[in-house]
Short mmCIF file of C-alpha atoms in Angstrom, two decimals:
data_model
loop_
_atom_site.label_atom_id
_atom_site.label_comp_id
_atom_site.label_asym_id
_atom_site.label_seq_id
_atom_site.Cartn_x
_atom_site.Cartn_y
_atom_site.Cartn_z
CA UNK D 549 10.34 -29.60 8.69
CA UNK D 550 7.86 -27.03 7.63
CA UNK D 551 9.97 -24.35 9.23
CA UNK D 552 13.06 -25.47 7.34
CA UNK D 553 11.31 -25.58 3.99
CA UNK D 554 9.99 -22.11 4.49
CA UNK D 555 13.31 -20.78 5.77
CA UNK D 556 14.97 -21.88 2.56
CA UNK D 557 12.12 -20.80 0.36
CA UNK D 558 12.34 -17.28 1.70
CA UNK D 559 16.01 -16.77 1.09
CA UNK D 560 17.63 -15.25 -1.98
CA UNK D 561 16.25 -16.09 -5.39
CA UNK D 562 18.95 -18.66 -5.95
CA UNK D 563 18.28 -20.28 -2.61
CA UNK D 564 14.56 -20.29 -3.24
CA UNK D 565 15.06 -22.00 -6.59
CA UNK D 566 17.15 -24.66 -4.97
CA UNK D 567 14.64 -25.09 -2.20
CA UNK D 568 11.72 -25.31 -4.57
CA UNK D 569 13.28 -27.97 -6.71
CA UNK D 570 14.44 -29.94 -3.69
CA UNK D 571 11.41 -29.64 -1.45
CA UNK D 572 7.66 -29.63 -1.75
CA UNK D 573 5.42 -27.96 0.82
CA UNK D 574 4.65 -30.54 3.46
CA UNK D 575 0.97 -31.37 3.30
CA UNK D 576 0.17 -30.16 6.79
CA UNK D 577 -2.92 -28.26 7.81
CA UNK D 578 -3.20 -24.73 6.44
CA UNK D 579 -2.47 -23.56 2.92
CA UNK D 580 1.02 -22.47 1.99
CA UNK D 581 1.10 -18.68 1.79
CA UNK D 582 1.09 -17.93 -1.89
CA UNK D 583 3.86 -15.31 -1.71
CA UNK D 584 6.34 -17.61 -0.01
CA UNK D 585 7.65 -18.91 -3.29
CA UNK D 586 8.13 -15.54 -4.99
CA UNK D 587 11.27 -15.28 -7.08
CA UNK D 588 11.11 -11.52 -7.55
CA UNK D 589 11.75 -8.56 -5.25
CA UNK D 590 8.37 -7.25 -4.14
CA UNK D 591 7.08 -3.87 -5.33
CA UNK D 592 3.85 -2.69 -3.73
CA UNK D 593 2.80 0.85 -2.89
CA UNK D 594 -0.06 2.78 -1.37
CA UNK D 595 -0.46 6.22 -2.95
CA UNK D 596 -2.54 8.91 -1.27
CA UNK D 597 -3.71 12.46 -1.80
CA UNK D 598 -4.10 14.38 1.45
CA UNK D 599 -5.56 17.84 2.03
CA UNK D 600 -3.06 20.18 3.66
CA UNK D 601 0.69 20.34 3.98
CA UNK D 602 1.14 17.42 6.37
CA UNK D 603 0.46 13.85 5.29
CA UNK D 604 0.51 12.60 8.87
CA UNK D 605 -2.29 14.83 10.15
CA UNK D 606 -4.25 15.89 7.06
CA UNK D 607 -7.43 14.28 5.80
CA UNK D 608 -6.70 11.53 3.29
CA UNK D 609 -8.94 12.30 0.32
CA UNK D 610 -8.01 9.44 -1.96
CA UNK D 611 -5.84 6.34 -1.77
CA UNK D 612 -4.98 3.67 -4.31
CA UNK D 613 -2.77 0.62 -4.33
CA UNK D 614 -0.14 -0.18 -6.94
CA UNK D 615 1.61 -3.53 -7.23
CA UNK D 616 4.32 -3.92 -9.87
CA UNK D 617 5.60 -7.47 -9.41
CA UNK D 618 5.06 -10.05 -10.70
CA UNK D 619 2.67 -8.01 -12.87
CA UNK D 620 1.11 -4.54 -12.64
CA UNK D 621 -2.08 -4.38 -10.59
CA UNK D 622 -3.91 -2.59 -7.83
CA UNK D 623 -6.61 0.06 -7.72
CA UNK D 624 -4.51 2.72 -9.47
CA UNK D 625 -6.35 3.65 -12.68
CA UNK D 626 -3.29 2.94 -14.91
CA UNK D 627 -1.15 0.37 -13.10
CA UNK D 628 0.94 -0.74 -16.09
CA UNK D 629 1.89 2.81 -17.08
CA UNK D 630 2.50 3.82 -13.46
CA UNK D 631 4.80 0.84 -12.87
CA UNK D 632 6.70 1.60 -16.07
CA UNK D 633 7.11 5.19 -14.97
CA UNK D 634 8.44 4.37 -11.51
CA UNK D 635 10.80 1.80 -13.02
CA UNK D 636 12.10 4.28 -15.60
CA UNK D 637 12.64 6.86 -12.87
CA UNK D 638 14.64 4.39 -10.78
CA UNK D 639 12.05 4.86 -8.03
CA UNK D 640 13.02 8.54 -7.65
CA UNK D 641 9.55 10.01 -7.36
CA UNK D 642 10.30 13.75 -7.30
CA UNK D 643 10.48 14.05 -11.10
CA UNK D 644 7.11 12.28 -11.38
CA UNK D 645 5.40 14.47 -8.78
CA UNK D 646 6.83 17.81 -9.92
CA UNK D 647 4.38 19.93 -11.92
CA UNK D 648 5.15 19.89 -15.64
CA UNK D 649 6.90 23.01 -16.90
CA UNK D 650 3.95 23.70 -19.24
CA UNK D 651 1.58 24.01 -16.28
CA UNK D 652 0.18 27.50 -15.77
CA UNK D 653 -0.88 27.60 -12.15
CA UNK D 654 -1.92 30.40 -9.85
CA UNK D 655 -0.04 30.72 -6.59
CA UNK D 656 -2.62 30.72 -3.84
CA UNK D 657 -1.78 28.58 -0.81
CA UNK D 658 -4.19 25.66 -0.65
CA UNK D 659 -1.75 22.81 -0.15
CA UNK D 660 -2.27 19.21 -1.20
CA UNK D 661 0.16 16.46 -0.27
CA UNK D 662 0.76 13.22 -2.10
CA UNK D 663 2.44 10.21 -0.51
CA UNK D 664 3.85 6.87 -1.61
CA UNK D 665 4.50 4.21 1.03
CA UNK D 666 5.47 0.60 0.76
CA UNK D 667 8.17 -1.32 -1.02
CA UNK D 668 9.92 -0.91 -4.36
CA UNK D 669 12.03 -3.84 -5.55
CA UNK D 670 12.46 -5.00 -2.00
CA UNK D 671 13.43 -1.60 -0.59
CA UNK D 672 11.19 0.42 1.66
CA UNK D 673 9.68 3.60 0.19
CA UNK D 674 8.36 6.54 2.19
CA UNK D 675 7.74 9.56 0.02
CA UNK D 676 5.72 12.74 0.23
CA UNK D 677 5.44 15.89 -1.85
CA UNK D 678 3.35 18.99 -1.11
CA UNK D 679 1.83 21.09 -3.86
CA UNK D 680 1.00 24.75 -3.20
CA UNK D 681 -2.50 24.14 -4.51
CA UNK D 682 -4.47 21.54 -6.49
CA UNK D 683 -3.36 22.95 -9.84
CA UNK D 684 0.12 21.52 -9.35
CA UNK D 685 -1.31 18.13 -8.50
CA UNK D 686 -3.45 18.15 -11.63
CA UNK D 687 -0.37 18.87 -13.72
CA UNK D 688 2.22 16.44 -12.40
CA UNK D 689 4.84 15.36 -14.93
CA UNK D 690 4.03 11.70 -14.36
CA UNK D 691 0.76 9.86 -14.06
CA UNK D 692 1.72 8.08 -10.84
CA UNK D 693 -0.18 10.59 -8.72
CA UNK D 694 -3.03 11.00 -11.18
CA UNK D 695 -5.89 9.13 -9.53
CA UNK P 530 -13.93 26.81 -11.93
CA UNK P 531 -12.33 23.46 -12.17
CA UNK P 532 -10.46 24.10 -8.96
CA UNK P 533 -13.68 25.02 -7.15
CA UNK P 534 -15.54 21.96 -8.37
CA UNK P 535 -12.72 19.74 -7.26
CA UNK P 536 -12.38 21.50 -3.92
CA UNK P 537 -16.00 20.74 -3.12
CA UNK P 538 -15.90 17.23 -4.53
CA UNK P 539 -13.01 16.35 -2.30
CA UNK P 540 -14.61 17.41 0.99
CA UNK P 541 -16.51 15.20 3.37
CA UNK P 542 -18.96 12.65 2.00
CA UNK P 543 -21.86 15.01 2.60
CA UNK P 544 -20.11 17.88 0.87
CA UNK P 545 -19.14 15.66 -2.02
CA UNK P 546 -22.73 14.55 -2.49
CA UNK P 547 -23.87 18.16 -2.59
CA UNK P 548 -21.11 19.07 -4.98
CA UNK P 549 -21.79 16.16 -7.28
CA UNK P 550 -25.49 16.88 -7.54
CA UNK P 551 -24.89 20.59 -8.04
CA UNK P 552 -21.91 20.54 -10.36
CA UNK P 553 -20.72 18.49 -13.29
CA UNK P 554 -17.03 18.13 -14.12
CA UNK P 555 -16.17 20.96 -16.48
CA UNK P 556 -15.28 19.51 -19.84
CA UNK P 557 -11.77 20.89 -19.92
CA UNK P 558 -8.70 19.12 -21.22
CA UNK P 559 -7.49 16.18 -19.15
CA UNK P 560 -9.60 13.42 -17.68
CA UNK P 561 -11.04 13.83 -14.23
CA UNK P 562 -9.07 11.63 -11.83
CA UNK P 563 -11.29 8.66 -11.19
CA UNK P 564 -10.97 8.79 -7.41
CA UNK P 565 -11.97 12.43 -7.15
CA UNK P 566 -15.63 11.60 -6.90
CA UNK P 567 -15.31 8.91 -4.24
CA UNK P 568 -17.99 9.04 -1.59
CA UNK P 569 -16.23 6.72 0.83
CA UNK P 570 -13.24 7.12 3.11
CA UNK P 571 -10.30 5.40 1.43
CA UNK P 572 -8.83 2.18 2.83
CA UNK P 573 -5.65 0.93 1.14
CA UNK P 574 -2.71 -0.87 2.71
CA UNK P 575 0.64 -2.35 1.81
CA UNK P 576 1.46 -5.38 3.95
CA UNK P 577 4.99 -6.73 4.14
CA UNK P 578 6.99 -9.53 5.69
CA UNK P 579 10.56 -8.53 6.48
CA UNK P 580 13.43 -10.68 7.70
CA UNK P 581 14.83 -9.45 10.99
CA UNK P 582 13.58 -7.32 13.84
CA UNK P 583 13.60 -3.96 12.03
CA UNK P 584 11.20 -3.22 9.20
CA UNK P 585 13.16 -0.15 8.14
CA UNK P 586 16.44 -1.92 7.49
CA UNK P 587 15.56 -5.58 7.01
CA UNK P 588 15.11 -7.34 3.67
CA UNK P 589 11.50 -7.25 2.52
CA UNK P 590 10.66 -10.83 1.61
CA UNK P 591 7.06 -10.41 0.51
CA UNK P 592 4.66 -7.53 -0.01
CA UNK P 593 1.00 -7.41 -1.00
CA UNK P 594 -1.57 -4.67 -1.43
CA UNK P 595 -5.01 -4.64 0.13
CA UNK P 596 -7.74 -2.18 -0.83
CA UNK P 597 -11.04 -2.32 1.07
CA UNK P 598 -13.13 0.50 -0.41
CA UNK P 599 -15.22 0.64 -2.46
CA UNK P 600 -14.70 -3.12 -2.66
CA UNK P 601 -12.04 -5.59 -1.50
CA UNK P 602 -9.12 -5.99 -3.87
CA UNK P 603 -5.35 -6.01 -4.18
CA UNK P 604 -2.74 -8.73 -4.39
CA UNK P 605 -3.51 -10.15 -0.93
CA UNK P 606 -4.60 -13.77 -1.43
CA UNK P 607 -7.90 -13.29 0.49
CA UNK P 608 -8.81 -9.60 0.19
CA UNK P 609 -12.49 -9.93 1.18
CA UNK P 610 -11.74 -11.91 4.34
CA UNK P 611 -8.80 -9.67 5.23
CA UNK P 612 -10.90 -6.52 4.87
CA UNK P 613 -13.66 -8.04 6.98
CA UNK P 614 -11.11 -8.94 9.64
CA UNK P 615 -9.57 -5.46 9.83
CA UNK P 616 -13.03 -3.90 9.92
CA UNK P 617 -14.15 -6.22 12.73
CA UNK P 618 -11.00 -5.40 14.68
CA UNK P 619 -11.61 -1.66 14.34
CA UNK P 620 -8.24 -1.43 12.56
CA UNK P 621 -6.44 -2.54 15.72
CA UNK P 622 -3.98 -4.95 14.17
CA UNK P 623 -2.26 -6.39 17.24
CA UNK P 624 -4.99 -9.01 17.85
CA UNK P 625 -4.70 -10.10 14.20
CA UNK P 626 -0.92 -10.38 14.24
CA UNK P 627 -0.59 -12.07 17.63
CA UNK P 628 0.09 -15.80 17.42
CA UNK P 629 -2.98 -17.87 18.22
CA UNK P 630 -3.01 -19.39 21.68
CA UNK P 631 -3.13 -22.90 20.17
CA UNK P 632 0.21 -22.31 18.43
CA UNK P 633 3.03 -24.49 19.74
CA UNK P 634 6.20 -22.68 18.76
CA UNK P 635 9.80 -23.12 19.73
CA UNK P 636 11.58 -20.09 21.09
CA UNK P 637 14.69 -19.62 19.00
CA UNK P 638 15.45 -16.05 17.95
CA UNK P 639 15.02 -15.74 14.19
CA UNK P 640 12.87 -12.66 14.01
CA UNK P 641 10.39 -11.79 11.27
CA UNK P 642 8.60 -8.47 11.14
CA UNK P 643 5.28 -7.72 9.51
CA UNK P 644 4.16 -4.22 8.61
CA UNK P 645 0.99 -2.51 7.46
CA UNK P 646 1.24 0.97 5.96
CA UNK P 647 -1.29 3.15 4.25
CA UNK P 648 -4.75 4.36 5.07
CA UNK P 649 -7.72 2.84 6.85
CA UNK P 650 -11.06 4.65 6.51
CA UNK P 651 -9.23 7.88 5.80
CA UNK P 652 -6.80 7.61 8.72
CA UNK P 653 -3.13 6.89 8.26
CA UNK P 654 -1.87 3.49 9.40
CA UNK P 655 1.71 2.63 10.27
CA UNK P 656 1.99 -0.69 12.02
CA UNK P 657 4.67 -3.26 12.66
CA UNK P 658 4.93 -6.41 14.73
CA UNK P 659 7.98 -8.60 15.24
CA UNK P 660 7.72 -12.34 15.75
CA UNK P 661 10.49 -14.19 17.56
CA UNK P 662 10.66 -16.67 14.69
CA UNK P 663 8.65 -17.72 11.62
CA UNK P 664 6.46 -20.10 13.64
CA UNK P 665 4.62 -17.16 15.17
CA UNK P 666 4.04 -15.63 11.77
CA UNK P 667 2.62 -18.90 10.46
CA UNK P 668 0.19 -19.01 13.35
CA UNK P 669 -1.21 -15.50 13.52
CA UNK P 670 -4.75 -15.26 14.88
CA UNK P 671 -5.92 -13.43 11.76
CA UNK P 672 -5.31 -14.06 8.09
CA UNK P 673 -4.27 -10.48 7.37
CA UNK P 674 -0.58 -11.35 7.53
CA UNK P 675 -0.98 -14.73 5.88
CA UNK P 676 0.46 -14.22 2.42
#
């Protein structure tokens, strides 16, 4: 019974609505996972800044979380603005990472890599972008990678 | 100057301490990213539950964030307990995902996959585990994947 209720509850939004109106969580041992009844596509990311050109092997200097559904949250310093930005960009992160045209940066090679991993509106995200040096990172067009 | 200060501040904890006592952030335009002065190795994860056996192609049903440094946070329903659990397990997630021995599950094939992506104590994490059916997921040994 519990399995059936959950199976329905996890389906499409329409199915979940139906299931939720038709069924209550059986009062068995163990709390119902809070996310099981979500009616939105999940959006949750981990953003990192890594020293060097390779996110897989470099030292992770900083990492924050960003959740955008049902409401902005996480340890990112500006979650609401960051969520708005990713939404406006249709989850294409290159324009947000690219250094702004106004940025005046030197060209020494001291690479820094940013990454975004997780889920955006139910679709998996795996993104990385390498800056030639920290100046580019300090001058990204968006604020997503400003933490 | 700014680049040098940041370069030092982003090094190991010991280097960062030295840099922070020796240097203040130059008061140039643009706020200092809040994470730049962190003296701890970052720990931030996105946890997902995906329908099907393949996290890359399946539908992501639920996703939460979990940050564990400097303090537990994120959209996970029990961040403090989840952080404690991952720490106690030395970031080996298999024992947390594995169904508890007390679990009595049927064996039909209706796979669900959980993932953990991000960073744990500065090291990259990319983890996935597939349950034969939702019963296993409901009975994981740990609470990390209980959301």
